[in-house]
mmCIF file of C-alpha atoms and ligand atoms in Angstrom:
data_model
loop_
_atom_site.group_PDB
_atom_site.id
_atom_site.type_symbol
_atom_site.label_atom_id
_atom_site.label_comp_id
_atom_site.label_asym_id
_atom_site.label_seq_id
_atom_site.Cartn_x
_atom_site.Cartn_y
_atom_site.Cartn_z
ATOM 1 C CA MET D 111 -26.163 -90.895 -47.923
ATOM 2 C CA THR D 112 -24.830 -93.913 -49.801
ATOM 3 C CA GLN D 113 -26.843 -96.630 -51.503
ATOM 4 C CA THR D 114 -26.734 -98.835 -48.433
ATOM 5 C CA SER D 115 -28.529 -96.234 -46.336
ATOM 6 C CA VAL D 116 -31.910 -97.323 -45.079
ATOM 7 C CA GLU D 117 -34.373 -94.611 -44.278
ATOM 8 C CA THR D 118 -37.630 -95.489 -42.622
ATOM 9 C CA THR D 119 -39.301 -93.686 -39.771
ATOM 10 C CA LEU D 120 -38.242 -96.163 -37.163
ATOM 11 C CA SER D 121 -34.775 -97.248 -38.213
ATOM 12 C CA PRO D 122 -31.996 -94.729 -38.593
ATOM 13 C CA ALA D 123 -29.608 -94.549 -41.526
ATOM 14 C CA ALA D 124 -27.224 -97.507 -41.517
ATOM 15 C CA LEU D 125 -23.982 -98.212 -43.303
ATOM 16 C CA VAL D 126 -23.106 -101.909 -43.393
ATOM 17 C CA LEU D 127 -19.426 -102.490 -44.072
ATOM 18 C CA THR D 128 -18.562 -105.062 -46.718
ATOM 19 C CA GLY D 129 -16.219 -107.954 -45.846
ATOM 20 C CA PRO D 130 -13.188 -106.247 -47.416
ATOM 21 C CA GLU D 131 -14.017 -102.948 -45.688
ATOM 22 C CA ARG D 132 -14.281 -104.741 -42.362
ATOM 23 C CA GLU D 133 -10.867 -106.297 -42.996
ATOM 24 C CA VAL D 134 -9.299 -102.887 -43.614
ATOM 25 C CA VAL D 135 -10.728 -101.590 -40.327
ATOM 26 C CA GLY D 136 -9.604 -104.760 -38.528
ATOM 27 C CA GLU D 137 -6.006 -104.472 -39.743
ATOM 28 C CA LEU D 138 -5.837 -100.834 -38.777
ATOM 29 C CA ALA D 139 -7.382 -101.455 -35.331
ATOM 30 C CA ASP D 140 -5.333 -104.581 -34.537
ATOM 31 C CA HIS D 141 -2.207 -102.601 -35.367
ATOM 32 C CA LEU D 142 -3.299 -99.716 -33.106
ATOM 33 C CA ALA D 143 -4.056 -102.143 -30.270
ATOM 34 C CA LYS D 144 -0.332 -102.974 -30.286
ATOM 35 C CA THR D 145 0.935 -99.453 -30.952
ATOM 36 C CA GLY D 146 2.820 -98.056 -27.957
ATOM 37 C CA PRO D 147 1.889 -96.847 -25.395
ATOM 38 C CA ALA D 148 -1.300 -98.860 -26.116
ATOM 39 C CA ALA D 149 -3.147 -96.867 -23.454
ATOM 40 C CA THR D 150 -6.446 -95.297 -24.511
ATOM 41 C CA ASP D 151 -5.955 -92.175 -22.359
ATOM 42 C CA ASP D 152 -2.454 -91.447 -23.589
ATOM 43 C CA LEU D 153 -2.285 -88.506 -25.993
ATOM 44 C CA ASP D 154 0.418 -90.264 -28.033
ATOM 45 C CA TRP D 155 -1.924 -93.199 -28.615
ATOM 46 C CA ILE D 156 -4.757 -90.822 -29.512
ATOM 47 C CA ARG D 157 -2.441 -89.150 -32.022
ATOM 48 C CA ALA D 158 -1.610 -92.537 -33.563
ATOM 49 C CA VAL D 159 -5.338 -93.350 -33.830
ATOM 50 C CA ARG D 160 -6.094 -89.934 -35.331
ATOM 51 C CA ASN D 161 -3.412 -90.451 -37.997
ATOM 52 C CA ALA D 162 -4.535 -93.998 -38.744
ATOM 53 C CA SER D 163 -8.203 -92.969 -38.913
ATOM 54 C CA ALA D 164 -7.493 -91.216 -42.218
ATOM 55 C CA GLY D 165 -7.044 -94.747 -43.617
ATOM 56 C CA LEU D 166 -10.552 -95.926 -42.741
ATOM 57 C CA PRO D 167 -12.551 -97.153 -45.756
ATOM 58 C CA ARG D 168 -13.600 -94.339 -48.064
ATOM 59 C CA ARG D 169 -17.307 -95.061 -47.775
ATOM 60 C CA LEU D 170 -17.109 -94.885 -43.981
ATOM 61 C CA LEU D 171 -15.153 -91.623 -44.075
ATOM 62 C CA ALA D 172 -17.674 -90.123 -46.502
ATOM 63 C CA GLU D 173 -20.609 -91.203 -44.339
ATOM 64 C CA LEU D 174 -19.057 -89.742 -41.178
ATOM 65 C CA ARG D 175 -18.308 -86.503 -42.986
ATOM 66 C CA ALA D 176 -21.862 -86.267 -44.334
ATOM 67 C CA PHE D 177 -23.255 -86.976 -40.863
ATOM 68 C CA ARG D 178 -21.108 -84.211 -39.398
ATOM 69 C CA HIS D 179 -22.436 -81.809 -42.009
ATOM 70 C CA ASP D 180 -26.029 -82.739 -41.219
ATOM 71 C CA ALA D 181 -27.138 -85.605 -39.016
ATOM 72 C CA GLY D 182 -30.333 -86.142 -41.011
ATOM 73 C CA PRO D 183 -33.891 -86.682 -39.831
ATOM 74 C CA ASP D 184 -32.948 -89.188 -37.098
ATOM 75 C CA GLY D 185 -29.768 -87.590 -35.767
ATOM 76 C CA VAL D 186 -28.261 -91.067 -35.586
ATOM 77 C CA LEU D 187 -25.835 -92.970 -37.783
ATOM 78 C CA LEU D 188 -25.572 -96.720 -37.415
ATOM 79 C CA ILE D 189 -22.413 -98.363 -38.749
ATOM 80 C CA ARG D 190 -22.560 -102.144 -38.848
ATOM 81 C CA ASN D 191 -20.145 -105.042 -39.311
ATOM 82 C CA LEU D 192 -17.183 -103.382 -37.600
ATOM 83 C CA PRO D 193 -14.593 -105.709 -36.049
ATOM 84 C CA VAL D 194 -14.536 -105.812 -32.239
ATOM 85 C CA ALA D 195 -12.022 -108.621 -31.630
ATOM 86 C CA PRO D 196 -8.556 -109.254 -33.061
ATOM 87 C CA ALA D 197 -8.376 -111.132 -36.379
ATOM 88 C CA ASP D 198 -5.972 -113.671 -34.817
ATOM 89 C CA GLY D 199 -8.907 -115.262 -33.014
ATOM 90 C CA THR D 200 -8.046 -114.036 -29.505
ATOM 91 C CA ARG D 201 -11.282 -114.279 -27.507
ATOM 92 C CA LEU D 202 -12.790 -111.251 -25.843
ATOM 93 C CA PRO D 203 -12.554 -111.100 -22.056
ATOM 94 C CA SER D 204 -15.659 -111.494 -19.896
ATOM 95 C CA THR D 205 -17.972 -108.502 -19.674
ATOM 96 C CA PRO D 206 -16.799 -106.387 -16.728
ATOM 97 C CA SER D 207 -19.343 -105.811 -13.979
ATOM 98 C CA HIS D 208 -17.757 -103.333 -11.587
ATOM 99 C CA ALA D 209 -18.938 -99.775 -11.096
ATOM 100 C CA GLY D 210 -17.187 -97.123 -13.177
ATOM 101 C CA SER D 211 -15.646 -99.697 -15.531
ATOM 102 C CA VAL D 212 -13.451 -98.185 -18.246
ATOM 103 C CA GLU D 213 -11.165 -99.471 -20.985
ATOM 104 C CA ARG D 214 -7.704 -98.089 -20.282
ATOM 105 C CA THR D 215 -5.752 -100.602 -22.351
ATOM 106 C CA ALA D 216 -5.850 -100.342 -26.126
ATOM 107 C CA SER D 217 -7.781 -103.094 -27.883
ATOM 108 C CA THR D 218 -9.276 -103.703 -31.317
ATOM 109 C CA ALA D 219 -12.716 -102.455 -30.238
ATOM 110 C CA ALA D 220 -11.312 -99.421 -28.382
ATOM 111 C CA ALA D 221 -9.308 -98.471 -31.491
ATOM 112 C CA VAL D 222 -12.328 -98.894 -33.791
ATOM 113 C CA VAL D 223 -14.636 -96.616 -31.810
ATOM 114 C CA THR D 224 -11.895 -94.055 -31.124
ATOM 115 C CA ALA D 225 -10.888 -93.907 -34.804
ATOM 116 C CA ALA D 226 -14.468 -93.367 -35.959
ATOM 117 C CA MET D 227 -15.126 -90.670 -33.339
ATOM 118 C CA LEU D 228 -11.861 -88.896 -34.206
ATOM 119 C CA GLN D 229 -13.232 -88.460 -37.727
ATOM 120 C CA LEU D 230 -16.203 -86.587 -36.249
ATOM 121 C CA GLY D 231 -14.390 -84.371 -33.787
ATOM 122 C CA GLU D 232 -12.040 -84.388 -30.815
ATOM 123 C CA VAL D 233 -12.502 -87.170 -28.285
ATOM 124 C CA ILE D 234 -13.246 -85.865 -24.793
ATOM 125 C CA ALA D 235 -14.103 -87.113 -21.317
ATOM 126 C CA TYR D 236 -15.030 -85.472 -18.013
ATOM 127 C CA ARG D 237 -12.815 -85.618 -14.934
ATOM 128 C CA ASN D 238 -15.810 -86.288 -12.726
ATOM 129 C CA GLU D 239 -17.309 -89.026 -14.858
ATOM 130 C CA LYS D 240 -15.904 -92.579 -15.185
ATOM 131 C CA SER D 241 -12.580 -91.297 -13.806
ATOM 132 C CA GLY D 242 -11.994 -89.220 -16.922
ATOM 133 C CA ALA D 243 -11.434 -92.240 -19.187
ATOM 134 C CA LEU D 244 -11.848 -91.667 -22.910
ATOM 135 C CA VAL D 245 -13.139 -95.174 -23.628
ATOM 136 C CA GLN D 246 -15.813 -96.141 -21.152
ATOM 137 C CA ASN D 247 -17.679 -99.395 -20.627
ATOM 138 C CA VAL D 248 -21.452 -99.440 -20.650
ATOM 139 C CA VAL D 249 -22.231 -102.576 -18.656
ATOM 140 C CA PRO D 250 -24.834 -103.526 -16.059
ATOM 141 C CA VAL D 251 -23.511 -103.376 -12.493
ATOM 142 C CA PRO D 252 -24.886 -105.528 -9.656
ATOM 143 C CA GLY D 253 -26.699 -103.406 -7.073
ATOM 144 C CA GLN D 254 -27.151 -100.484 -9.520
ATOM 145 C CA GLU D 255 -30.152 -101.938 -11.374
ATOM 146 C CA SER D 256 -32.409 -98.961 -10.704
ATOM 147 C CA GLN D 257 -29.790 -96.235 -11.176
ATOM 148 C CA GLN D 258 -30.532 -93.653 -13.881
ATOM 149 C CA SER D 259 -27.073 -94.211 -15.358
ATOM 150 C CA ASN D 260 -25.618 -96.569 -17.900
ATOM 151 C CA ALA D 261 -24.786 -99.028 -15.086
ATOM 152 C CA GLY D 262 -28.501 -99.669 -14.533
ATOM 153 C CA SER D 263 -30.771 -102.215 -16.162
ATOM 154 C CA GLU D 264 -34.189 -100.752 -15.435
ATOM 155 C CA LEU D 265 -35.512 -98.314 -18.036
ATOM 156 C CA LEU D 266 -33.100 -95.433 -18.618
ATOM 157 C CA GLU D 267 -35.080 -92.270 -19.395
ATOM 158 C CA MET D 268 -34.444 -90.450 -22.655
ATOM 159 C CA HIS D 269 -31.762 -87.799 -22.266
ATOM 160 C CA THR D 270 -29.340 -85.442 -23.897
ATOM 161 C CA GLU D 271 -25.929 -86.669 -22.752
ATOM 162 C CA ASN D 272 -24.606 -84.510 -19.891
ATOM 163 C CA ALA D 273 -27.461 -82.089 -20.543
ATOM 164 C CA PHE D 274 -26.489 -79.861 -17.607
ATOM 165 C CA HIS D 275 -22.975 -79.238 -18.934
ATOM 166 C CA ASN D 276 -22.105 -76.203 -21.079
ATOM 167 C CA ASN D 277 -19.591 -78.304 -22.944
ATOM 168 C CA ARG D 278 -21.667 -81.422 -23.341
ATOM 169 C CA PRO D 279 -20.467 -83.752 -26.104
ATOM 170 C CA ASP D 280 -21.657 -83.089 -29.648
ATOM 171 C CA TYR D 281 -21.589 -86.805 -30.495
ATOM 172 C CA ILE D 282 -21.798 -90.037 -28.530
ATOM 173 C CA GLY D 283 -20.410 -93.223 -30.023
ATOM 174 C CA LEU D 284 -21.717 -96.515 -28.644
ATOM 175 C CA LEU D 285 -19.972 -99.591 -30.043
ATOM 176 C CA CYS D 286 -21.497 -102.960 -29.196
ATOM 177 C CA VAL D 287 -18.802 -105.413 -28.109
ATOM 178 C CA ARG D 288 -21.158 -108.104 -26.766
ATOM 179 C CA GLU D 289 -24.885 -108.275 -27.274
ATOM 180 C CA ASP D 290 -27.445 -108.613 -24.523
ATOM 181 C CA PRO D 291 -27.936 -112.384 -24.121
ATOM 182 C CA SER D 292 -31.481 -111.824 -22.860
ATOM 183 C CA GLY D 293 -32.295 -110.105 -26.174
ATOM 184 C CA GLU D 294 -34.263 -107.437 -24.301
ATOM 185 C CA ALA D 295 -31.986 -104.389 -24.240
ATOM 186 C CA ARG D 296 -32.698 -101.679 -26.791
ATOM 187 C CA LEU D 297 -30.802 -98.477 -27.338
ATOM 188 C CA CYS D 298 -33.619 -95.979 -27.872
ATOM 189 C CA THR D 299 -33.098 -92.804 -29.869
ATOM 190 C CA ALA D 300 -35.514 -90.071 -30.895
ATOM 191 C CA SER D 301 -34.817 -86.932 -32.885
ATOM 192 C CA VAL D 302 -36.310 -83.504 -32.468
ATOM 193 C CA ARG D 303 -36.671 -83.316 -36.251
ATOM 194 C CA ARG D 304 -39.121 -86.234 -36.203
ATOM 195 C CA ALA D 305 -40.849 -84.878 -33.092
ATOM 196 C CA LEU D 306 -41.313 -81.234 -34.079
ATOM 197 C CA PRO D 307 -44.171 -81.673 -36.607
ATOM 198 C CA LEU D 308 -46.142 -83.663 -34.029
ATOM 199 C CA LEU D 309 -45.937 -80.992 -31.314
ATOM 200 C CA SER D 310 -48.644 -78.403 -30.747
ATOM 201 C CA GLU D 311 -47.824 -74.755 -31.527
ATOM 202 C CA ARG D 312 -48.101 -73.963 -27.857
ATOM 203 C CA ALA D 313 -45.707 -76.708 -26.759
ATOM 204 C CA ARG D 314 -43.169 -75.576 -29.364
ATOM 205 C CA ARG D 315 -43.322 -72.029 -28.049
ATOM 206 C CA VAL D 316 -43.098 -72.959 -24.375
ATOM 207 C CA LEU D 317 -40.252 -75.411 -25.008
ATOM 208 C CA SER D 318 -38.295 -72.664 -26.794
ATOM 209 C CA GLU D 319 -38.341 -70.448 -23.688
ATOM 210 C CA ASP D 320 -35.992 -70.487 -20.682
ATOM 211 C CA ARG D 321 -38.455 -72.271 -18.419
ATOM 212 C CA PHE D 322 -36.489 -75.405 -17.459
ATOM 213 C CA LEU D 323 -33.691 -76.332 -15.080
ATOM 214 C CA THR D 324 -31.407 -79.323 -15.500
ATOM 215 C CA GLU D 325 -29.579 -80.787 -12.513
ATOM 216 C CA ALA D 326 -26.083 -82.153 -12.647
ATOM 217 C CA PRO D 327 -25.675 -85.770 -11.560
ATOM 218 C CA PRO D 328 -24.268 -86.025 -8.021
ATOM 219 C CA SER D 329 -20.822 -86.973 -9.361
ATOM 220 C CA PHE D 330 -20.394 -83.618 -11.117
ATOM 221 C CA GLU D 331 -19.599 -80.406 -9.281
ATOM 222 C CA ILE D 332 -21.032 -77.245 -10.772
ATOM 223 C CA ARG D 333 -18.551 -74.480 -10.202
ATOM 224 C CA GLU D 334 -20.605 -71.485 -11.275
ATOM 225 C CA GLY D 335 -23.359 -72.093 -8.720
ATOM 226 C CA ALA D 336 -26.911 -72.950 -9.743
ATOM 227 C CA ALA D 337 -27.452 -73.752 -13.406
ATOM 228 C CA PRO D 338 -29.408 -71.090 -15.331
ATOM 229 C CA ALA D 339 -32.881 -71.776 -16.706
ATOM 230 C CA HIS D 340 -32.758 -72.965 -20.304
ATOM 231 C CA ALA D 341 -34.957 -73.811 -23.277
ATOM 232 C CA ILE D 342 -35.560 -77.436 -24.242
ATOM 233 C CA LEU D 343 -35.836 -76.529 -27.934
ATOM 234 C CA PRO D 344 -33.190 -73.816 -28.415
ATOM 235 C CA GLY D 345 -32.138 -72.519 -31.815
ATOM 236 C CA ALA D 346 -33.977 -72.066 -35.103
ATOM 237 C CA PRO D 347 -37.734 -72.436 -34.420
ATOM 238 C CA GLU D 348 -38.161 -74.525 -37.598
ATOM 239 C CA ASP D 349 -35.160 -76.775 -36.866
ATOM 240 C CA PRO D 350 -34.201 -76.464 -33.187
ATOM 241 C CA ASN D 351 -31.805 -78.471 -31.078
ATOM 242 C CA VAL D 352 -33.105 -80.523 -28.174
ATOM 243 C CA LEU D 353 -31.736 -80.223 -24.643
ATOM 244 C CA VAL D 354 -33.534 -82.328 -22.079
ATOM 245 C CA ASP D 355 -33.061 -85.171 -19.631
ATOM 246 C CA PHE D 356 -36.397 -86.604 -18.560
ATOM 247 C CA HIS D 357 -34.854 -87.580 -15.233
ATOM 248 C CA ALA D 358 -32.869 -84.429 -14.485
ATOM 249 C CA THR D 359 -34.738 -81.579 -16.222
ATOM 250 C CA HIS D 360 -37.450 -79.800 -14.250
ATOM 251 C CA PRO D 361 -40.125 -77.449 -15.593
ATOM 252 C CA LEU D 362 -40.412 -74.139 -13.730
ATOM 253 C CA ASP D 363 -44.189 -73.722 -14.089
ATOM 254 C CA ASN D 364 -47.319 -75.662 -15.006
ATOM 255 C CA GLU D 365 -47.390 -74.736 -18.654
ATOM 256 C CA ALA D 366 -43.757 -75.795 -18.938
ATOM 257 C CA ARG D 367 -44.643 -79.084 -17.212
ATOM 258 C CA GLU D 368 -47.416 -79.770 -19.739
ATOM 259 C CA ALA D 369 -45.191 -78.941 -22.689
ATOM 260 C CA MET D 370 -42.493 -81.257 -21.388
ATOM 261 C CA ALA D 371 -45.012 -84.073 -20.948
ATOM 262 C CA GLU D 372 -46.242 -83.531 -24.508
ATOM 263 C CA LEU D 373 -42.668 -83.659 -25.803
ATOM 264 C CA ARG D 374 -42.016 -86.896 -23.935
ATOM 265 C CA ASP D 375 -45.094 -88.518 -25.492
ATOM 266 C CA VAL D 376 -44.172 -87.346 -28.962
ATOM 267 C CA LEU D 377 -40.557 -88.503 -28.604
ATOM 268 C CA ILE D 378 -41.789 -91.942 -27.597
ATOM 269 C CA ARG D 379 -43.868 -92.057 -30.802
ATOM 270 C CA VAL D 380 -40.804 -91.368 -32.958
ATOM 271 C CA THR D 381 -38.358 -93.589 -31.074
ATOM 272 C CA SER D 382 -36.083 -96.069 -32.844
ATOM 273 C CA ALA D 383 -35.346 -99.049 -30.619
ATOM 274 C CA LEU D 384 -32.120 -100.756 -31.614
ATOM 275 C CA ALA D 385 -31.031 -104.190 -30.434
ATOM 276 C CA LEU D 386 -27.297 -103.679 -30.911
ATOM 277 C CA THR D 387 -25.214 -106.647 -32.020
ATOM 278 C CA PRO D 388 -21.415 -106.922 -31.908
ATOM 279 C CA GLY D 389 -19.820 -104.616 -34.448
ATOM 280 C CA ASP D 390 -22.682 -102.103 -34.433
ATOM 281 C CA LEU D 391 -21.605 -98.539 -33.743
ATOM 282 C CA ALA D 392 -24.451 -96.121 -33.058
ATOM 283 C CA VAL D 393 -23.398 -92.493 -33.312
ATOM 284 C CA VAL D 394 -25.899 -90.081 -31.777
ATOM 285 C CA ASP D 395 -25.875 -86.372 -32.585
ATOM 286 C CA ASN D 396 -26.351 -85.023 -29.058
ATOM 287 C CA ARG D 397 -27.855 -81.745 -30.358
ATOM 288 C CA LEU D 398 -30.595 -83.340 -32.443
ATOM 289 C CA ALA D 399 -31.430 -86.612 -30.738
ATOM 290 C CA VAL D 400 -32.030 -87.872 -27.234
ATOM 291 C CA HIS D 401 -31.266 -91.441 -26.234
ATOM 292 C CA GLY D 402 -32.118 -93.915 -23.521
ATOM 293 C CA ARG D 403 -32.313 -97.660 -22.976
ATOM 294 C CA SER D 404 -35.068 -100.186 -22.378
ATOM 295 C CA SER D 405 -34.943 -102.376 -19.296
ATOM 296 C CA PHE D 406 -33.232 -105.751 -19.519
ATOM 297 C CA SER D 407 -32.237 -108.673 -17.291
ATOM 298 C CA PRO D 408 -28.520 -108.881 -16.541
ATOM 299 C CA ARG D 409 -26.944 -112.184 -15.546
ATOM 300 C CA TYR D 410 -23.674 -110.890 -14.050
ATOM 301 C CA ASP D 411 -21.810 -113.969 -15.277
ATOM 302 C CA GLY D 412 -19.446 -112.330 -17.770
ATOM 303 C CA THR D 413 -21.816 -112.728 -20.756
ATOM 304 C CA ASP D 414 -23.812 -109.501 -20.318
ATOM 305 C CA ARG D 415 -24.330 -106.687 -22.805
ATOM 306 C CA TRP D 416 -21.148 -104.665 -23.256
ATOM 307 C CA LEU D 417 -20.736 -101.376 -25.123
ATOM 308 C CA HIS D 418 -17.777 -99.021 -25.432
ATOM 309 C CA ARG D 419 -18.730 -95.361 -25.225
ATOM 310 C CA VAL D 420 -16.650 -92.467 -26.603
ATOM 311 C CA TYR D 421 -17.654 -88.806 -26.769
ATOM 312 C CA ALA D 422 -16.628 -86.320 -29.453
ATOM 313 C CA SER D 423 -16.664 -82.526 -29.351
ATOM 314 C CA LEU D 424 -16.585 -80.293 -32.418
ATOM 315 C CA ASP D 425 -14.655 -77.349 -31.050
ATOM 316 C CA ASN D 426 -11.334 -77.988 -29.398
ATOM 317 C CA ARG D 427 -10.802 -74.284 -28.707
ATOM 318 C CA ARG D 428 -14.129 -73.797 -26.952
ATOM 319 C CA THR D 429 -13.252 -76.519 -24.425
ATOM 320 C CA ARG D 430 -9.606 -75.451 -23.981
ATOM 321 C CA PRO D 431 -10.148 -73.516 -20.702
ATOM 322 C CA LEU D 432 -11.483 -76.731 -19.165
ATOM 323 C CA ARG D 433 -8.838 -79.078 -20.576
ATOM 324 C CA HIS D 434 -5.858 -79.135 -18.242
ATOM 325 C CA ALA D 435 -2.530 -79.170 -20.105
ATOM 326 C CA ALA D 436 -4.393 -79.366 -23.459
ATOM 327 C CA GLY D 437 -5.404 -82.929 -22.645
ATOM 328 C CA ALA D 438 -8.690 -84.564 -23.591
ATOM 329 C CA VAL D 439 -10.312 -84.443 -20.147
ATOM 330 C CA LEU D 440 -12.652 -81.598 -19.197
ATOM 331 C CA GLY D 441 -12.365 -80.886 -15.502
HETATM 332 O O1 LIG G 81 -27.042 -98.573 -22.658
HETATM 333 C C1 LIG G 81 -27.329 -97.870 -23.616
HETATM 334 O O2 LIG G 81 -27.750 -98.346 -24.686
HETATM 335 C C2 LIG G 81 -27.173 -96.367 -23.558
HETATM 336 C C3 LIG G 81 -26.738 -95.888 -22.213
HETATM 337 C C4 LIG G 81 -26.457 -94.418 -22.204
HETATM 338 O O3 LIG G 81 -27.325 -93.584 -22.167
HETATM 339 C C5 LIG G 81 -25.067 -93.948 -22.269
HETATM 340 O O4 LIG G 81 -24.151 -94.757 -22.114
HETATM 341 O O5 LIG G 81 -24.858 -92.738 -22.457
HETATM 342 FE FE1 LIG G 82 -26.469 -91.550 -22.244
#
């Protein structure tokens, strides 16, 4: 990690771009926003962003590369002071508030988050989620307050992103375009590396066994029939991954239920709660950290909290059978 990295238990590593670094990113992103076809789902635009992303500031490239090698104790990288609006002073539009909102047209912010994620892996989306868009809006939607999705505004339980899916994303990028005017919303993240030492031996063992089932959200079809039972802490016992969604994962027996409850308590104790401000990009390693969101009070007047979300996957070949015509959408 570079000198600007901050490492305390409750705030993940952060890289704050300098003014000149921010300008470099801004020039690159403003140019991409105008680069034909200027459509975020178009593979030609993605190619242009991928090429341009090699010109991101050196320190940012080095930090992303180091994070890909090992996502550290928190499994989260926070990059701050990124541009989210064009340098020519054009104002951002109002925060969208419709269900399933996505960002199909290229923009400065869409280019910034896509460029950063393309340095971590291949950007992907899911046909059955947010209409397969690569750049998605995380905004509160009227009438969906209590939904356990990113359209809600009541507490969103900690989860592995798309936990049920065999080809879940390896990384999730969340770029803050507009901050929550109520000041309440927090992106919450918690890593299994921080949690593991606080778990009992018994919970560790039970959580490493195939004693849990994770449901798909109603919008996803599971082709292969019922999902198989899985472990919540798969992998190396001393440094496992975490695979759980506290809304959608169900223990198969009492001991498994107790272990899951213990894990939830421990994860809460090691949670970082981030009040994102414009230009903050939180990258979550979806193997090592779970994330969720505190409750907040939307206004639905165009000034609400607004994030762009982009997923990245590390293995383009592994997902190929699911990507029609070698596109970026898993279906
Ligand atoms: O709103 C947030 O901070 C995170 C929501 C979330 O879990 C997601 O978009 O995947
Ligand atoms: Fe999520």
